[in-house]
Structures are given as structure tokens and as C-alpha cells.
Amino acid sequence: MNTFDTLLIASPSPLVRAGLKSLVQDATDWYLLGEAGTAGDLLSRLRDLQVDALLADLDIAEDGAGELVARLRAVSPSTKIVALADAWNDTRIVPALGAGAHAFIVRRSSAGEIADALRAARAGSLVLNPAATELLKLQLQPREPVEALSARELEVLRALARGLPNKLIAQELIISEHTVKFHIRSILDKLDASNRTDAVRIGIERGLVAL
């Protein structure tokens, strides 16, 4: 039985796309659907195709890694996102993680490491190299104490961390989208966050959102 039905590769660099394809072409547990060279093309393909796994170079993000991952999750919530970073100290990892990326690999990753990351992401496991733990902690700078969130606000924050759009959060929590927006505004105010991604990042720092 195949681990993945379909896989899409995305990078603004033709050389990177070719390299990624060469690393996965011998694998037998997914079908390579194709590739995307821009964020717009990637979003369009996710809307039109049934994509089980996405191997995305973070260089394709035009407005920030967290923002792109959030948009990808909104367009195709079931697609597992494995992000390609420059190295384990890449500052884009934290916002991409907070927005719902499922796994990370770096440019020096082997074919086996890529395959392992894809399989683990499908199984629902967060994949980070153990060597990245301390580096990620350095990126998560301490903040002033924040006002406590209510139980419902914690549920909404954790849903945001999974990359769910307002509509799906409302359906999952059996509340209206208007109420979801109200809770998000309250979360941003209490955490002194500038946007949803920043709120998730603060939540990770404070232990409100588990990695």
C-alpha cells in the first residue's frame, strides 16, 4: 500500500526543484504530481489537485513563511507540508511551524531523510532534527507576562496553530465564525500579538501550544 498517493514539489529555483525530484524519484510510496515555481502557482495547484504531501522550499514564500503556510493550510487543510529550510537555524522555521507546517528538512538532507520526513508528517508527527532544539529556543525570545486566556481562547489558539481557517475552527468548536473572530481579537490583545502567526509563536513560547 502506498504511503502517499500524491506529492507536489515547490521551489522558485529550477535547480532546487530538479534536485528534490532526483532525491524522491526512486521512492515507491508516493506519486509525484508535478512542481510549482511560484507561490501563486502552488496555491492554484493545491486548489485544483488532490495533493497528499507538499515538499515546499521556504524560498517560495513571497510574504513570509508563516503567512504562506497559513494560506496553504487554508486552501488544502489535509495536505501535509514538509518545508525546506536553509539550515536548522533558519529564522523562518518558527513562523512556518506556528502556521502549521508538519515537518522540516534542510538543504543538505539526504533522500532517506526526506522520505522519513514525508512519512512521519503523514502519520501526524512533527519532524525536527534534534540538533535544532537549542537553535529554535534562541529564536523564541522571552516576553513580558501575558494575560491569561480563557479555555475557549486556548482552543481557538491551538486551532490557529494547526493552521485552521476561521470557518473550520467554527465548525470544529461548534460556534459561529463571528465568535471565532471575536476570540481571535481577544487572543491578539491578551498576547500583545500583531497577527495570528505572532499569536501562535507567543503561544509556543509560553507553553500554551505544544510542539
mmCIF file of C-alpha atoms in Angstrom:
data_model
loop_
_atom_site.group_PDB
_atom_site.id
_atom_site.type_symbol
_atom_site.label_atom_id
_atom_site.label_comp_id
_atom_site.label_asym_id
_atom_site.label_seq_id
_atom_site.Cartn_x
_atom_site.Cartn_y
_atom_site.Cartn_z
ATOM 1 C CA MET A 1 0.000 0.000 0.000
ATOM 2 C CA ASN A 2 1.389 3.416 -0.916
ATOM 3 C CA THR A 3 2.279 5.800 1.903
ATOM 4 C CA PHE A 4 1.375 8.818 -0.197
ATOM 5 C CA ASP A 5 -0.966 8.930 -3.146
ATOM 6 C CA THR A 6 0.309 12.260 -4.460
ATOM 7 C CA LEU A 7 3.276 14.575 -3.896
ATOM 8 C CA LEU A 8 3.924 18.098 -5.153
ATOM 9 C CA ILE A 9 7.313 19.873 -5.141
ATOM 10 C CA ALA A 10 7.609 23.664 -4.940
ATOM 11 C CA SER A 11 10.608 25.983 -5.220
ATOM 12 C CA PRO A 12 11.380 29.192 -7.129
ATOM 13 C CA SER A 13 14.663 27.615 -8.258
ATOM 14 C CA PRO A 14 14.609 25.162 -11.192
ATOM 15 C CA LEU A 15 17.848 23.656 -9.848
ATOM 16 C CA VAL A 16 16.328 23.043 -6.421
ATOM 17 C CA ARG A 17 13.207 21.503 -7.963
ATOM 18 C CA ALA A 18 15.370 19.230 -10.097
ATOM 19 C CA GLY A 19 17.428 18.242 -7.065
ATOM 20 C CA LEU A 20 14.373 17.444 -4.974
ATOM 21 C CA LYS A 21 12.854 15.394 -7.781
ATOM 22 C CA SER A 22 16.073 13.426 -8.169
ATOM 23 C CA LEU A 23 16.065 12.641 -4.444
ATOM 24 C CA VAL A 24 12.499 11.312 -4.421
ATOM 25 C CA GLN A 25 12.254 9.763 -7.893
ATOM 26 C CA ASP A 26 13.375 6.326 -6.714
ATOM 27 C CA ALA A 27 10.876 6.221 -3.862
ATOM 28 C CA THR A 28 7.885 3.933 -4.330
ATOM 29 C CA ASP A 29 5.474 5.200 -1.674
ATOM 30 C CA TRP A 30 4.135 8.339 -3.405
ATOM 31 C CA TYR A 31 3.294 9.601 -6.860
ATOM 32 C CA LEU A 32 4.998 12.816 -7.965
ATOM 33 C CA LEU A 33 2.249 15.027 -9.393
ATOM 34 C CA GLY A 34 4.497 17.819 -10.571
ATOM 35 C CA GLU A 35 6.072 21.053 -9.441
ATOM 36 C CA ALA A 36 5.360 24.732 -8.813
ATOM 37 C CA GLY A 37 7.740 27.650 -9.208
ATOM 38 C CA THR A 38 5.787 30.486 -7.565
ATOM 39 C CA ALA A 39 3.501 30.868 -4.570
ATOM 40 C CA GLY A 40 0.597 31.707 -6.867
ATOM 41 C CA ASP A 41 1.162 28.616 -8.995
ATOM 42 C CA LEU A 42 1.433 26.490 -5.866
ATOM 43 C CA LEU A 43 -1.839 27.765 -4.403
ATOM 44 C CA SER A 44 -3.570 27.251 -7.756
ATOM 45 C CA ARG A 45 -2.352 23.655 -7.986
ATOM 46 C CA LEU A 46 -3.483 22.908 -4.447
ATOM 47 C CA ARG A 47 -6.954 24.185 -5.329
ATOM 48 C CA ASP A 48 -7.138 22.095 -8.497
ATOM 49 C CA LEU A 49 -5.387 18.887 -7.470
ATOM 50 C CA GLN A 50 -5.714 16.296 -4.723
ATOM 51 C CA VAL A 51 -2.320 16.681 -3.056
ATOM 52 C CA ASP A 52 -1.491 14.479 -0.085
ATOM 53 C CA ALA A 53 2.010 15.829 0.550
ATOM 54 C CA LEU A 54 3.794 19.046 -0.340
ATOM 55 C CA LEU A 55 7.578 19.425 -0.309
ATOM 56 C CA ALA A 56 7.965 23.218 -0.301
ATOM 57 C CA ASP A 57 11.121 25.319 -0.367
ATOM 58 C CA LEU A 58 10.572 28.246 2.023
ATOM 59 C CA ASP A 59 12.208 30.488 -0.585
ATOM 60 C CA ILE A 60 8.914 30.347 -2.470
ATOM 61 C CA ALA A 61 7.255 32.428 0.265
ATOM 62 C CA GLU A 62 6.764 35.981 -1.005
ATOM 63 C CA ASP A 63 5.117 37.473 2.103
ATOM 64 C CA GLY A 64 6.752 35.439 4.855
ATOM 65 C CA ALA A 65 6.967 31.725 5.609
ATOM 66 C CA GLY A 66 4.233 31.757 8.245
ATOM 67 C CA GLU A 67 1.817 33.631 6.008
ATOM 68 C CA LEU A 68 2.404 31.237 3.113
ATOM 69 C CA VAL A 69 1.969 28.108 5.215
ATOM 70 C CA ALA A 70 -1.252 29.529 6.675
ATOM 71 C CA ARG A 71 -2.584 30.178 3.148
ATOM 72 C CA LEU A 72 -1.598 26.685 2.035
ATOM 73 C CA ARG A 73 -3.386 25.156 5.022
ATOM 74 C CA ALA A 74 -6.470 27.250 4.317
ATOM 75 C CA VAL A 75 -6.590 26.142 0.675
ATOM 76 C CA SER A 76 -5.852 22.476 1.367
ATOM 77 C CA PRO A 77 -6.164 21.578 5.085
ATOM 78 C CA SER A 78 -5.486 17.885 4.507
ATOM 79 C CA THR A 79 -2.194 18.374 2.651
ATOM 80 C CA LYS A 80 0.855 17.554 4.764
ATOM 81 C CA ILE A 81 3.500 20.268 4.418
ATOM 82 C CA VAL A 82 7.194 19.418 4.614
ATOM 83 C CA ALA A 83 9.196 22.647 4.435
ATOM 84 C CA LEU A 84 12.732 23.001 3.086
ATOM 85 C CA ALA A 85 14.839 25.467 5.117
ATOM 86 C CA ASP A 86 18.373 26.707 4.560
ATOM 87 C CA ALA A 87 19.641 25.249 7.848
ATOM 88 C CA TRP A 88 18.348 24.399 11.322
ATOM 89 C CA ASN A 89 18.958 27.974 12.481
ATOM 90 C CA ASP A 90 16.799 29.379 9.658
ATOM 91 C CA THR A 91 14.627 32.059 11.296
ATOM 92 C CA ARG A 92 11.695 31.111 9.031
ATOM 93 C CA ILE A 93 11.218 27.755 10.761
ATOM 94 C CA VAL A 94 9.409 29.118 13.816
ATOM 95 C CA PRO A 95 6.705 31.084 11.929
ATOM 96 C CA ALA A 96 6.225 28.200 9.478
ATOM 97 C CA LEU A 97 5.923 25.823 12.413
ATOM 98 C CA GLY A 98 3.425 28.076 14.144
ATOM 99 C CA ALA A 99 1.324 28.297 10.982
ATOM 100 C CA GLY A 100 1.031 24.524 10.723
ATOM 101 C CA ALA A 101 3.954 23.049 8.775
ATOM 102 C CA HIS A 102 4.233 19.351 9.619
ATOM 103 C CA ALA A 103 7.954 18.716 9.127
ATOM 104 C CA PHE A 104 11.195 20.375 8.147
ATOM 105 C CA ILE A 105 14.239 19.338 6.174
ATOM 106 C CA VAL A 106 17.362 21.317 5.310
ATOM 107 C CA ARG A 107 19.181 21.665 2.014
ATOM 108 C CA ARG A 108 21.782 19.077 2.892
ATOM 109 C CA SER A 109 19.150 16.410 3.649
ATOM 110 C CA SER A 110 19.558 13.010 2.062
ATOM 111 C CA ALA A 111 16.896 11.131 0.098
ATOM 112 C CA GLY A 112 16.306 8.935 3.131
ATOM 113 C CA GLU A 113 15.827 11.911 5.445
ATOM 114 C CA ILE A 114 13.344 13.471 3.035
ATOM 115 C CA ALA A 115 11.410 10.220 2.745
ATOM 116 C CA ASP A 116 11.366 9.817 6.545
ATOM 117 C CA ALA A 117 10.081 13.385 6.986
ATOM 118 C CA LEU A 118 7.268 12.803 4.492
ATOM 119 C CA ARG A 119 6.203 9.552 6.119
ATOM 120 C CA ALA A 120 6.314 10.989 9.625
ATOM 121 C CA ALA A 121 4.335 14.063 8.554
ATOM 122 C CA ARG A 122 1.645 11.833 7.134
ATOM 123 C CA ALA A 123 1.498 9.975 10.443
ATOM 124 C CA GLY A 124 0.953 13.257 12.260
ATOM 125 C CA SER A 125 4.409 13.519 13.836
ATOM 126 C CA LEU A 126 6.283 16.805 13.962
ATOM 127 C CA VAL A 127 9.723 16.255 12.444
ATOM 128 C CA LEU A 128 12.617 18.390 13.659
ATOM 129 C CA ASN A 129 16.278 17.466 13.807
ATOM 130 C CA PRO A 130 17.315 17.102 17.483
ATOM 131 C CA ALA A 131 20.185 19.486 16.780
ATOM 132 C CA ALA A 132 17.626 22.209 16.043
ATOM 133 C CA THR A 133 16.100 22.296 19.536
ATOM 134 C CA GLU A 134 18.516 24.767 21.131
ATOM 135 C CA LEU A 135 18.643 26.890 17.990
ATOM 136 C CA LEU A 136 14.866 27.183 17.959
ATOM 137 C CA LYS A 137 14.869 28.161 21.627
ATOM 138 C CA LEU A 138 17.208 31.026 20.795
ATOM 139 C CA GLN A 139 14.664 32.308 18.272
ATOM 140 C CA LEU A 140 11.870 32.241 20.845
ATOM 141 C CA GLN A 141 12.760 35.323 22.850
ATOM 142 C CA PRO A 142 11.171 35.775 26.303
ATOM 143 C CA ARG A 143 8.290 38.244 26.532
ATOM 144 C CA GLU A 144 6.560 40.064 29.327
ATOM 145 C CA PRO A 145 3.873 38.075 31.201
ATOM 146 C CA VAL A 146 0.603 37.930 29.306
ATOM 147 C CA GLU A 147 -2.993 37.986 30.441
ATOM 148 C CA ALA A 148 -4.433 34.516 30.912
ATOM 149 C CA LEU A 149 -6.510 33.123 28.075
ATOM 150 C CA SER A 150 -9.895 31.563 28.686
ATOM 151 C CA ALA A 151 -10.456 27.871 27.997
ATOM 152 C CA ARG A 152 -12.250 28.710 24.742
ATOM 153 C CA GLU A 153 -9.494 31.108 23.675
ATOM 154 C CA LEU A 154 -6.932 28.355 24.258
ATOM 155 C CA GLU A 155 -8.958 26.058 21.997
ATOM 156 C CA VAL A 156 -9.030 28.729 19.289
ATOM 157 C CA LEU A 157 -5.284 29.436 19.676
ATOM 158 C CA ARG A 158 -4.441 25.742 19.335
ATOM 159 C CA ALA A 159 -6.658 25.530 16.259
ATOM 160 C CA LEU A 160 -4.757 28.509 14.803
ATOM 161 C CA ALA A 161 -1.511 26.646 15.496
ATOM 162 C CA ARG A 162 -2.822 23.806 13.347
ATOM 163 C CA GLY A 163 -3.356 26.271 10.525
ATOM 164 C CA LEU A 164 -7.149 26.050 10.511
ATOM 165 C CA PRO A 165 -9.077 28.936 8.892
ATOM 166 C CA ASN A 166 -11.915 30.611 10.786
ATOM 167 C CA LYS A 167 -14.608 28.560 9.052
ATOM 168 C CA LEU A 168 -13.093 25.228 10.088
ATOM 169 C CA ILE A 169 -12.429 26.475 13.629
ATOM 170 C CA ALA A 170 -16.097 27.446 13.884
ATOM 171 C CA GLN A 171 -17.193 24.025 12.640
ATOM 172 C CA GLU A 172 -14.838 22.170 14.973
ATOM 173 C CA LEU A 173 -15.818 24.150 18.082
ATOM 174 C CA ILE A 174 -19.484 24.422 17.058
ATOM 175 C CA ILE A 175 -19.533 28.209 17.248
ATOM 176 C CA SER A 176 -20.119 30.941 14.676
ATOM 177 C CA GLU A 177 -17.365 32.479 12.553
ATOM 178 C CA HIS A 178 -18.229 35.823 14.171
ATOM 179 C CA THR A 179 -17.484 34.300 17.582
ATOM 180 C CA VAL A 180 -14.211 32.887 16.264
ATOM 181 C CA LYS A 181 -13.193 36.360 15.076
ATOM 182 C CA PHE A 182 -14.134 37.785 18.491
ATOM 183 C CA HIS A 183 -11.934 35.204 20.252
ATOM 184 C CA ILE A 184 -9.035 35.862 17.874
ATOM 185 C CA ARG A 185 -9.198 39.603 18.563
ATOM 186 C CA SER A 186 -9.183 38.882 22.286
ATOM 187 C CA ILE A 187 -6.234 36.489 21.897
ATOM 188 C CA LEU A 188 -4.236 39.092 19.958
ATOM 189 C CA ASP A 189 -4.971 41.715 22.603
ATOM 190 C CA LYS A 190 -4.102 39.480 25.557
ATOM 191 C CA LEU A 191 -0.894 38.159 23.991
ATOM 192 C CA ASP A 192 0.053 41.562 22.569
ATOM 193 C CA ALA A 193 0.398 39.828 19.194
ATOM 194 C CA SER A 194 0.429 41.611 15.856
ATOM 195 C CA ASN A 195 -1.261 38.812 13.885
ATOM 196 C CA ARG A 196 -2.343 35.161 14.025
ATOM 197 C CA THR A 197 1.154 33.820 13.331
ATOM 198 C CA ASP A 198 2.633 36.002 16.066
ATOM 199 C CA ALA A 199 -0.042 34.780 18.486
ATOM 200 C CA VAL A 200 0.857 31.159 17.768
ATOM 201 C CA ARG A 201 4.529 31.940 18.195
ATOM 202 C CA ILE A 202 3.891 33.526 21.602
ATOM 203 C CA GLY A 203 1.701 30.566 22.498
ATOM 204 C CA ILE A 204 4.598 28.220 21.744
ATOM 205 C CA GLU A 205 6.934 30.348 23.867
ATOM 206 C CA ARG A 206 4.516 30.305 26.798
ATOM 207 C CA GLY A 207 3.767 26.603 26.571
ATOM 208 C CA LEU A 208 0.152 27.258 25.599
ATOM 209 C CA VAL A 209 0.695 25.414 22.310
ATOM 210 C CA ALA A 210 2.563 22.108 22.323
ATOM 211 C CA LEU A 211 5.120 21.398 19.593
#
